Amino acid sequence: MEQHYQYLYEMLSQVQGFIYPNELDLQWGLLIVLYPYITGLVAGAFILASLERVFNVKVLKPTYELALLTALAFLLVATMPLVSHLGHPLRAYEILSTPHSTSAMAIFGFVYLWYLMVVLLLEIWFDYRRDMVIWARQEKGFKARIYKILTLGVNDISPKTVKWDDKIGYFITVVGIPSAFLLHGYVGFIFGSIKANPWWSTVMMPVIFLFSAMVSGIALVLFIYMAVSYIRKQKIDMKALDTIAKYLFYILILDFTLEGLDQIHRIYEAEESFEILSLLVHGPLFLTFFIFQIFLGTIIPLIVLGILQFYKPREFTRRVIYLVSSLLVLLGIFFMRWNVVIGGQLFSKSFYGFTDYKIRIAGSEGLLWSMAWIIIPFIILAFLLWLLPPWKKVPAEPA
Amino acid sequence: MPPQLKTLIPLFAIFIFLFLLGRYLLVPESFGEQGHYRFNSVAENKDLSLQYAGRDACAECHDDKALEMESDMHAGLSCEICHGPGMVHYDNPKAGQLIIPDQREHCGLCHATNLTRVDKIAQVDLADHNPDQKCIECHNPHLPWEIAE
């Protein structure tokens, strides 16, 4: 018991003003920051891929499969931060077996399943089926067997069947766009619908989450495309890169506008919660909000990418600029999630005080776990690229 | 029908069937009987042992302390807010370990300076108010205004 008091006093020393007892300790830590972050990367990467397919932006062809596989790699771990956040991870399946219709989180399980099973896996399958059949014939041994299993026994590569691949794949992409919007808009909804929290509760939340998701997903594909080309010692298709960067720029503008709109609305309304929120962003969130999210993550990339729309320096300079801006954007969106998730819990719902959040290194909620959930998708992606290399796809014979 | 769908549709049917089967097997007994929860848990919770006995229970034996408390500013407090859960002690006074909170910080939990509750409770600055002694060396915890000099 003495020990307990000791901890309590230690924690109380981190508190400012008045807070309710249950606000002392943040229930949602770093792992819950990762959840919208990773889900957003998935949705963003997918939307970039569908640009090529549905809106027929041909220059993006070199990144189409890469974006899809990136989306898959990240989608596979998207729920893992949530599961490892649970006190009883082995009970995670209960959200699917006994979902409550009024629980926003419970329905996410199905949104996720829909997106994984019906959209992403199917789209990749239809896109690669013909190649897998061909690869299964070319390769030997174990790898050939994997391809055989992956084709699910549909080995017909007559032009008619391949045509069907294309048609159904297109249809799935069309269904996939609203699904990707749903997936990430939904994550925003989970926060936006918490009416007790003035930092979260805004109808803009799903839209803001969606656009920041697109921004981060596009930045991720931009980064991965450059990294993969560098590792494979392949020449980067500068047209594709310039186009991705252009989209990144446009959507970043939209995202920034929406977030600005939300904040202006909040400032002008100045509800009773405004004072504490203003103290929040100028105090505990100053570094992560103004410096990381807005300045480094938004303003700098906006200016730099904006200049590139008018003035094109040498290829190498452009590549460096894209690399740096994509990393800055990824950092900025991470801290946007941080400011939402952590920021929303730092202030007391009495509006009279603040608690504090310190990241632990080890432990289930700690830094090491979180880094693992960021690194694992890259390992999965490396595996997927080995298994389904987009650059080895056999071009279809002209009909 | 394209051959892809001939394979995929049965596969999805199997997947959905397995999902429903899993759900059927995993939903615990008595779930949903009275609402969206496991009804058996009510009985299980009823069987849990109590932790707190309540002030009247303490007064059965420590009537002197209870009477004392009633006459001073701590009259509104429960015994167990300071001494910790006492059900075990109530059942067997020799066995149950109760807390004797004699540290300054303990009184400070309620009485330390806190600007948001100035008008709610008497406050002292722990660093300033006779810092070298325990509070209970002067204040009787049950009769806080009985000051021992």
XYZ file of C-alpha atoms in Angstrom:
548
model
C 0.000 0.000 0.000
C 2.860 2.356 0.862
C 4.125 1.679 -2.636
C 0.764 2.668 -4.084
C 0.815 5.970 -2.272
C 4.301 6.520 -3.569
C 3.094 6.119 -7.164
C 0.081 8.263 -6.507
C 2.168 11.134 -5.174
C 4.527 10.824 -8.090
C 1.661 11.037 -10.541
C -0.035 13.847 -8.705
C 3.097 15.918 -9.078
C 2.545 15.812 -12.880
C -0.899 17.318 -12.624
C -1.761 20.979 -13.025
C -4.921 22.488 -11.569
C -7.955 20.336 -11.014
C -8.604 17.040 -12.727
C -10.964 14.180 -11.995
C -9.322 11.053 -10.586
C -9.958 8.949 -13.665
C -8.212 11.502 -15.853
C -4.876 11.179 -14.090
C -3.637 8.346 -16.248
C -4.100 8.436 -20.029
C -6.004 5.365 -21.124
C -5.115 5.797 -24.794
C -1.391 6.056 -25.373
C 1.053 5.737 -28.213
C -0.535 2.573 -29.588
C -3.841 4.322 -30.096
C -1.990 7.080 -31.924
C -0.693 4.444 -34.310
C -4.117 3.027 -35.023
C -5.507 5.988 -36.992
C -2.041 6.647 -38.390
C -1.609 3.211 -39.913
C -5.225 2.956 -41.036
C -4.822 6.318 -42.713
C -1.721 5.168 -44.579
C -3.740 2.238 -45.920
C -6.633 4.351 -47.105
C -4.330 6.940 -48.635
C -2.201 4.427 -50.507
C -5.297 2.725 -51.843
C -6.847 5.957 -53.039
C -3.634 6.798 -54.873
C -3.748 3.386 -56.547
C -7.337 3.856 -57.614
C -6.463 7.164 -59.242
C -4.531 5.207 -61.819
C -7.236 2.614 -62.300
C -10.491 4.494 -62.145
C -9.494 7.969 -63.228
C -7.061 6.564 -65.727
C -4.025 8.604 -64.695
C -1.630 6.570 -66.830
C 1.599 8.183 -65.597
C 0.990 6.611 -62.196
C 1.198 3.093 -63.643
C 4.658 2.363 -62.159
C 3.280 2.876 -58.656
C -0.076 1.155 -59.022
C 0.822 -2.292 -57.688
C 3.311 -0.811 -55.257
C 0.570 1.302 -53.714
C -1.773 -1.674 -53.474
C 0.819 -3.876 -51.803
C 1.747 -1.049 -49.439
C -1.910 -0.716 -48.506
C -2.128 -4.444 -47.855
C 1.065 -4.573 -45.793
C -0.170 -1.798 -43.546
C -3.742 -3.022 -43.420
C -2.587 -6.369 -42.065
C -1.131 -4.669 -38.995
C -3.690 -1.863 -38.726
C -5.583 -3.553 -35.934
C -2.502 -4.849 -34.139
C -1.850 -1.683 -32.108
C -5.415 -1.983 -30.854
C -5.043 -5.626 -30.001
C -1.778 -5.111 -28.156
C -3.354 -2.217 -26.296
C -5.959 -4.531 -24.838
C -5.494 -5.868 -21.349
C -6.778 -9.205 -22.628
C -5.628 -9.477 -26.245
C -6.932 -13.024 -26.487
C -10.448 -11.723 -26.103
C -10.132 -9.425 -29.111
C -12.339 -11.701 -31.222
C -15.305 -10.789 -28.997
C -15.676 -7.522 -30.863
C -16.698 -9.631 -33.854
C -18.607 -12.361 -32.058
C -20.739 -10.138 -29.822
C -20.670 -6.668 -31.369
C -22.991 -4.091 -29.901
C -24.872 -2.135 -32.497
C -24.380 1.155 -30.628
C -20.617 0.734 -30.310
C -18.710 2.645 -32.969
C -15.625 0.546 -32.333
C -17.475 -2.762 -32.701
C -18.715 -1.869 -36.152
C -15.171 -0.955 -37.174
C -14.336 -4.658 -37.019
C -16.728 -5.267 -39.885
C -15.673 -2.210 -41.833
C -12.137 -3.530 -41.565
C -13.089 -7.050 -42.617
C -15.043 -5.757 -45.584
C -12.139 -3.651 -46.704
C -9.578 -6.416 -46.284
C -11.529 -9.324 -47.732
C -13.747 -7.755 -50.330
C -11.696 -4.826 -51.521
C -7.971 -5.100 -51.096
C -7.296 -8.840 -51.299
C -9.669 -9.250 -54.213
C -8.292 -6.328 -56.133
C -4.736 -7.585 -55.749
C -5.822 -11.083 -56.633
C -7.530 -10.034 -59.834
C -4.600 -7.832 -60.736
C -2.035 -10.600 -60.252
C -3.976 -13.720 -61.152
C -2.688 -13.996 -64.709
C 0.897 -13.346 -63.611
C 0.651 -15.874 -60.829
C -0.487 -18.513 -63.277
C 2.480 -17.694 -65.510
C 4.911 -17.554 -62.581
C 3.610 -20.867 -61.275
C 4.711 -22.408 -64.586
C 8.080 -20.656 -64.669
C 9.175 -21.118 -61.071
C 10.090 -24.399 -59.477
C 9.524 -26.022 -56.111
C 8.155 -24.148 -53.147
C 7.562 -20.808 -54.777
C 5.661 -22.428 -57.642
C 3.462 -24.167 -55.106
C 2.673 -20.889 -53.332
C 1.636 -19.343 -56.641
C -0.539 -22.365 -57.394
C -2.317 -22.007 -54.084
C -2.691 -18.268 -54.528
C -4.374 -18.635 -57.891
C -7.043 -20.647 -56.046
C -7.012 -23.066 -58.949
C -8.251 -20.561 -61.520
C -5.582 -21.248 -64.139
C -7.392 -20.073 -67.204
C -5.424 -17.289 -68.904
C -7.290 -17.131 -72.141
C -7.847 -13.519 -73.256
C -11.518 -13.824 -72.402
C -10.886 -14.758 -68.788
C -8.125 -12.184 -68.427
C -10.561 -9.632 -69.722
C -12.863 -10.638 -66.864
C -9.988 -10.113 -64.402
C -9.721 -6.614 -65.666
C -13.450 -5.902 -65.609
C -14.102 -7.277 -62.150
C -10.920 -5.669 -60.841
C -12.144 -2.343 -62.156
C -15.510 -2.879 -60.536
C -13.849 -3.677 -57.226
C -11.744 -0.537 -57.432
C -14.887 1.484 -57.976
C -16.448 -0.123 -54.916
C -13.092 0.252 -53.198
C -12.952 4.037 -53.298
C -16.039 4.588 -51.154
C -14.846 1.694 -48.999
C -11.501 3.378 -48.422
C -13.347 6.590 -47.607
C -15.540 4.619 -45.241
C -12.587 2.895 -43.596
C -10.808 6.038 -42.659
C -13.764 8.340 -42.344
C -14.952 5.794 -39.850
C -11.830 6.120 -37.739
C -12.445 9.854 -37.674
C -16.040 9.193 -36.734
C -14.936 7.123 -33.742
C -13.226 10.218 -32.355
C -15.584 12.834 -33.761
C -18.625 11.195 -32.229
C -17.361 11.422 -28.654
C -19.538 14.307 -27.630
C -18.053 14.651 -24.158
C -14.705 15.699 -25.566
C -14.680 19.175 -27.121
C -11.291 18.583 -28.783
C -12.691 15.614 -30.697
C -16.364 16.208 -31.078
C -16.793 17.874 -34.457
C -18.569 16.686 -37.575
C -15.477 17.714 -39.510
C -13.469 14.946 -37.880
C -14.210 12.167 -40.420
C -13.464 14.499 -43.320
C -10.282 15.794 -41.753
C -9.145 12.268 -41.002
C -9.899 11.250 -44.541
C -7.893 13.993 -46.142
C -4.992 13.637 -43.778
C -5.126 9.919 -44.569
C -4.795 10.631 -48.269
C -1.926 13.001 -47.610
C -0.032 10.498 -45.500
C -0.761 7.549 -47.803
C 0.433 9.425 -50.868
C 3.558 10.578 -49.043
C 4.210 7.003 -47.994
C 3.934 5.640 -51.532
C 6.144 8.467 -52.754
C 8.736 7.524 -50.185
C 8.473 3.786 -50.747
C 8.649 4.181 -54.514
C 11.895 6.115 -54.199
C 13.283 3.713 -51.621
C 12.416 0.626 -53.655
C 13.892 2.098 -56.831
C 17.026 2.994 -54.930
C 17.375 -0.484 -53.462
C 16.746 -2.111 -56.854
C 19.131 0.386 -58.468
C 16.432 1.221 -60.985
C 15.913 4.550 -62.592
C 13.017 6.436 -61.044
C 10.224 7.357 -63.392
C 10.331 11.103 -62.822
C 6.982 11.677 -64.532
C 5.265 9.404 -62.045
C 7.131 10.994 -59.169
C 6.235 14.521 -60.267
C 2.600 13.517 -60.616
C 2.433 11.920 -57.180
C 4.040 15.017 -55.714
C 1.481 17.158 -57.510
C -1.376 15.191 -55.976
C 0.326 15.364 -52.609
C 0.460 19.123 -52.954
C -3.206 19.488 -53.929
C -4.531 17.224 -51.239
C -2.267 18.812 -48.662
C -3.870 22.150 -49.520
C -7.322 20.655 -49.064
C -6.321 19.015 -45.817
C -4.789 22.183 -44.452
C -7.831 24.215 -45.457
C -10.210 21.808 -43.779
C -8.221 21.732 -40.585
C -7.875 25.481 -40.647
C -11.611 25.799 -41.149
C -12.227 23.580 -38.173
C -9.908 25.614 -35.970
C -11.272 28.963 -37.143
C -14.751 27.721 -36.432
C -13.618 26.680 -32.985
C -11.872 29.981 -32.301
C -14.788 32.070 -33.468
C -17.392 30.031 -31.606
C -15.233 30.145 -28.466
C -17.472 27.815 -26.525
C -16.911 27.294 -22.832
C -14.231 24.730 -23.605
C -12.264 27.186 -25.692
C -10.086 28.528 -22.923
C -8.743 25.147 -21.926
C -8.209 24.121 -25.557
C -6.298 27.298 -26.184
C -4.151 26.625 -23.139
C -3.743 23.089 -24.443
C -2.329 24.013 -27.826
C -0.146 26.762 -26.413
C 1.052 24.641 -23.523
C 1.410 20.856 -23.585
C 0.816 20.552 -27.330
C 2.858 23.527 -28.478
C 5.736 21.513 -29.866
C 3.693 18.756 -31.478
C 0.930 21.027 -32.800
C 2.536 24.233 -33.979
C 6.040 23.028 -34.714
C 5.696 19.410 -35.849
C 2.203 19.222 -37.299
C 1.689 22.675 -38.753
C 5.133 24.104 -39.428
C 7.274 21.087 -40.331
C 4.510 18.768 -41.482
C 2.351 21.178 -43.460
C 3.731 24.649 -44.144
C 7.207 23.648 -45.256
C 6.049 20.852 -47.613
C 3.334 23.163 -48.935
C 5.787 25.915 -49.746
C 8.400 23.620 -51.221
C 6.002 21.517 -53.282
C 4.175 24.680 -54.273
C 7.334 26.224 -55.657
C 7.985 23.051 -57.649
C 4.671 23.542 -59.441
C 6.132 26.618 -61.118
C 9.818 26.083 -61.155
C 11.453 22.757 -61.965
C 15.009 22.321 -60.775
C 17.280 19.439 -61.787
C 16.041 15.880 -61.330
C 18.352 15.154 -58.467
C 17.306 18.248 -56.546
C 13.695 17.358 -57.119
C 14.246 13.860 -55.805
C 15.853 15.178 -52.648
C 13.002 17.627 -52.194
C 10.404 14.880 -52.654
C 12.206 12.635 -50.223
C 12.398 15.294 -47.547
C 8.842 16.524 -48.061
C 7.372 13.032 -47.970
C 9.169 12.323 -44.709
C 8.089 15.663 -43.273
C 4.485 15.014 -44.258
C 4.593 11.547 -42.713
C 5.971 13.074 -39.530
C 3.381 15.837 -39.582
C 0.449 13.468 -39.961
C 1.816 11.258 -37.208
C 1.785 14.247 -34.906
C -1.660 15.230 -36.141
C -2.872 11.837 -34.830
C -0.845 12.392 -31.699
C -2.421 15.789 -31.100
C -5.878 14.357 -31.545
C -5.472 11.219 -29.460
C -3.116 12.389 -26.722
C -4.229 16.023 -26.791
C -7.832 15.028 -26.247
C -6.945 13.329 -23.008
C -4.486 15.826 -21.553
C -7.066 18.316 -20.348
C -9.623 17.670 -17.654
C -13.278 17.499 -18.630
C -13.807 19.929 -15.762
C -11.885 22.374 -18.035
C -9.785 23.330 -14.995
C -6.587 21.361 -15.309
C -4.149 19.174 -17.187
C -2.582 15.829 -16.688
C 0.622 14.685 -18.319
C 1.698 11.900 -20.646
C 5.093 10.284 -20.619
C 5.982 7.525 -23.055
C 7.311 4.402 -21.491
C 10.098 2.586 -23.280
C 9.221 -1.021 -22.599
C 5.926 -2.651 -21.696
C 2.813 -3.346 -23.679
C 2.004 0.344 -24.165
C 5.613 1.370 -24.669
C 7.775 2.829 -27.367
C 9.390 -0.456 -28.395
C 6.081 -2.137 -29.150
C 4.914 0.839 -31.124
C 8.087 0.926 -33.184
C 7.617 -2.757 -33.873
C 4.161 -2.072 -35.306
C 5.659 0.565 -37.574
C 8.537 -1.627 -38.750
C 6.596 -4.857 -39.277
C 4.526 -3.487 -42.202
C 7.769 -2.746 -44.040
C 8.904 -6.319 -43.505
C 5.563 -7.574 -44.779
C 5.875 -5.239 -47.748
C 9.345 -6.579 -48.521
C 7.920 -10.085 -48.466
C 4.995 -9.098 -50.687
C 7.355 -7.441 -53.146
C 9.414 -10.602 -53.239
C 6.348 -12.738 -53.803
C 4.474 -10.448 -56.163
C 7.096 -8.199 -57.771
C 5.248 -5.544 -59.795
C 8.276 -5.179 -62.077
C 8.133 -8.821 -63.121
C 4.531 -8.625 -64.230
C 4.209 -9.998 -67.743
C 2.742 -7.329 -69.986
C -0.476 -8.445 -71.597
C -0.314 -9.193 -75.296
C -2.045 -6.462 -77.230
C -5.525 -7.661 -78.061
C -20.168 -16.910 -65.502
C -16.438 -16.098 -65.470
C -14.359 -18.906 -63.938
C -12.988 -16.549 -61.269
C -16.414 -16.083 -59.754
C -17.108 -19.808 -59.893
C -14.257 -20.197 -57.418
C -14.625 -17.015 -55.399
C -18.318 -17.191 -54.632
C -18.152 -20.629 -52.976
C -14.990 -19.513 -51.136
C -16.740 -16.480 -49.720
C -19.724 -18.609 -48.819
C -17.390 -20.928 -46.891
C -15.751 -17.957 -45.217
C -19.080 -16.539 -44.098
C -20.229 -19.941 -42.948
C -17.037 -20.396 -40.890
C -17.507 -16.940 -39.423
C -21.063 -17.739 -38.383
C -20.004 -21.112 -37.034
C -17.206 -19.484 -35.029
C -19.603 -16.926 -33.705
C -22.062 -19.633 -32.732
C -19.355 -21.498 -30.820
C -17.707 -18.459 -29.227
C -20.668 -16.549 -27.861
C -20.737 -17.468 -24.179
C -23.622 -19.184 -22.483
C -26.440 -16.934 -21.222
C -25.265 -14.053 -23.446
C -28.155 -11.853 -24.505
C -30.664 -13.469 -22.148
C -31.548 -10.167 -20.499
C -29.594 -7.686 -22.613
C -26.285 -7.266 -24.341
C -24.245 -9.033 -21.694
C -23.593 -12.430 -20.162
C -26.447 -12.918 -17.738
C -24.526 -15.459 -15.648
C -22.098 -12.725 -14.706
C -24.747 -11.255 -12.407
C -24.717 -14.343 -10.237
C -20.915 -14.475 -10.389
C -20.651 -10.897 -9.202
C -23.121 -11.539 -6.437
C -20.814 -14.256 -5.136
C -17.800 -11.933 -4.915
C -16.781 -10.999 -1.404
C -17.366 -7.473 -0.139
C -14.392 -5.188 0.460
C -15.903 -2.306 2.407
C -17.924 -2.751 5.585
C -19.198 0.789 6.042
C -19.047 3.158 8.956
C -21.910 1.617 10.916
C -20.103 -1.711 10.920
C -16.966 -0.132 12.416
C -19.088 1.558 15.059
C -20.284 -1.835 16.321
C -16.941 -2.279 18.103
C -15.195 1.109 17.888
C -18.164 3.060 19.144
C -15.779 5.343 21.055
C -14.032 6.424 17.850
C -17.311 6.781 16.006
C -18.717 8.995 18.731
C -15.550 11.066 18.858
C -15.644 11.648 15.129
C -19.222 12.797 15.199
C -18.317 15.697 17.429
C -15.778 17.358 15.132
C -15.057 18.511 11.604
C -14.286 15.014 10.310
C -17.816 13.898 11.138
C -18.679 13.529 7.470
C -15.823 11.152 6.637
C -16.088 7.412 6.430
C -13.621 5.416 8.521
C -12.466 3.424 5.545
C -11.500 6.451 3.471
C -8.472 6.707 5.753
C -8.103 3.157 7.014
C -8.735 1.355 3.735
C -11.184 -1.440 2.990
C -12.150 -3.163 6.249
C -14.427 -6.074 5.489
C -11.810 -8.669 6.366
C -11.090 -6.831 9.605
C -14.802 -6.627 10.319
C -15.140 -10.409 10.019
C -12.021 -11.093 12.021
C -10.363 -8.125 13.763
C -7.202 -10.099 14.449
C -6.657 -11.044 10.820
C -7.390 -7.946 8.774
C -4.541 -5.539 8.211
C -5.829 -1.981 8.165
C -3.884 1.064 7.082
C -2.759 3.469 9.784
C -2.229 6.529 7.640
C 0.125 8.551 9.789
C 2.090 10.321 7.010
C 1.727 14.011 6.270
C 0.969 13.283 2.626
C -2.100 11.360 3.596
C -3.771 14.395 5.172
C -2.435 16.362 2.227
C -4.519 14.290 -0.199
C -7.481 16.322 0.968
C -5.951 19.342 2.653
C -2.963 20.331 0.515
C -3.188 23.680 -1.227
C -5.295 23.376 -4.341
C -6.611 26.555 -5.860
C -9.570 24.864 -7.476
C -11.106 23.860 -4.150
C -10.334 26.799 -1.830
C -13.936 27.282 -0.882
C -14.580 23.553 -0.453
C -12.138 22.482 2.239
C -9.690 23.912 4.760
C -6.245 23.977 3.191
C -2.711 24.266 4.459
C 0.551 24.520 2.618
C 2.271 21.240 3.432
C 5.703 22.790 3.018
C 4.832 25.600 5.367
C 2.488 24.272 8.046
C 4.721 22.842 10.787
C 6.766 20.914 8.278
C 8.937 18.969 10.724
C 6.209 17.038 12.481
C 3.567 14.550 11.491
C 0.111 16.053 11.391
C -1.180 13.592 13.948
C 1.404 14.675 16.481
C -0.732 17.789 16.896
C -4.116 16.982 15.340
C -6.064 13.990 16.498
C -7.136 12.482 13.164
C -10.576 11.683 14.504
C -10.957 15.014 16.264
C -8.928 17.359 14.074
C -9.449 20.380 16.308
C -8.213 18.582 19.390
C -4.714 19.989 19.155
C -1.989 18.336 21.172
C 0.668 20.926 21.996
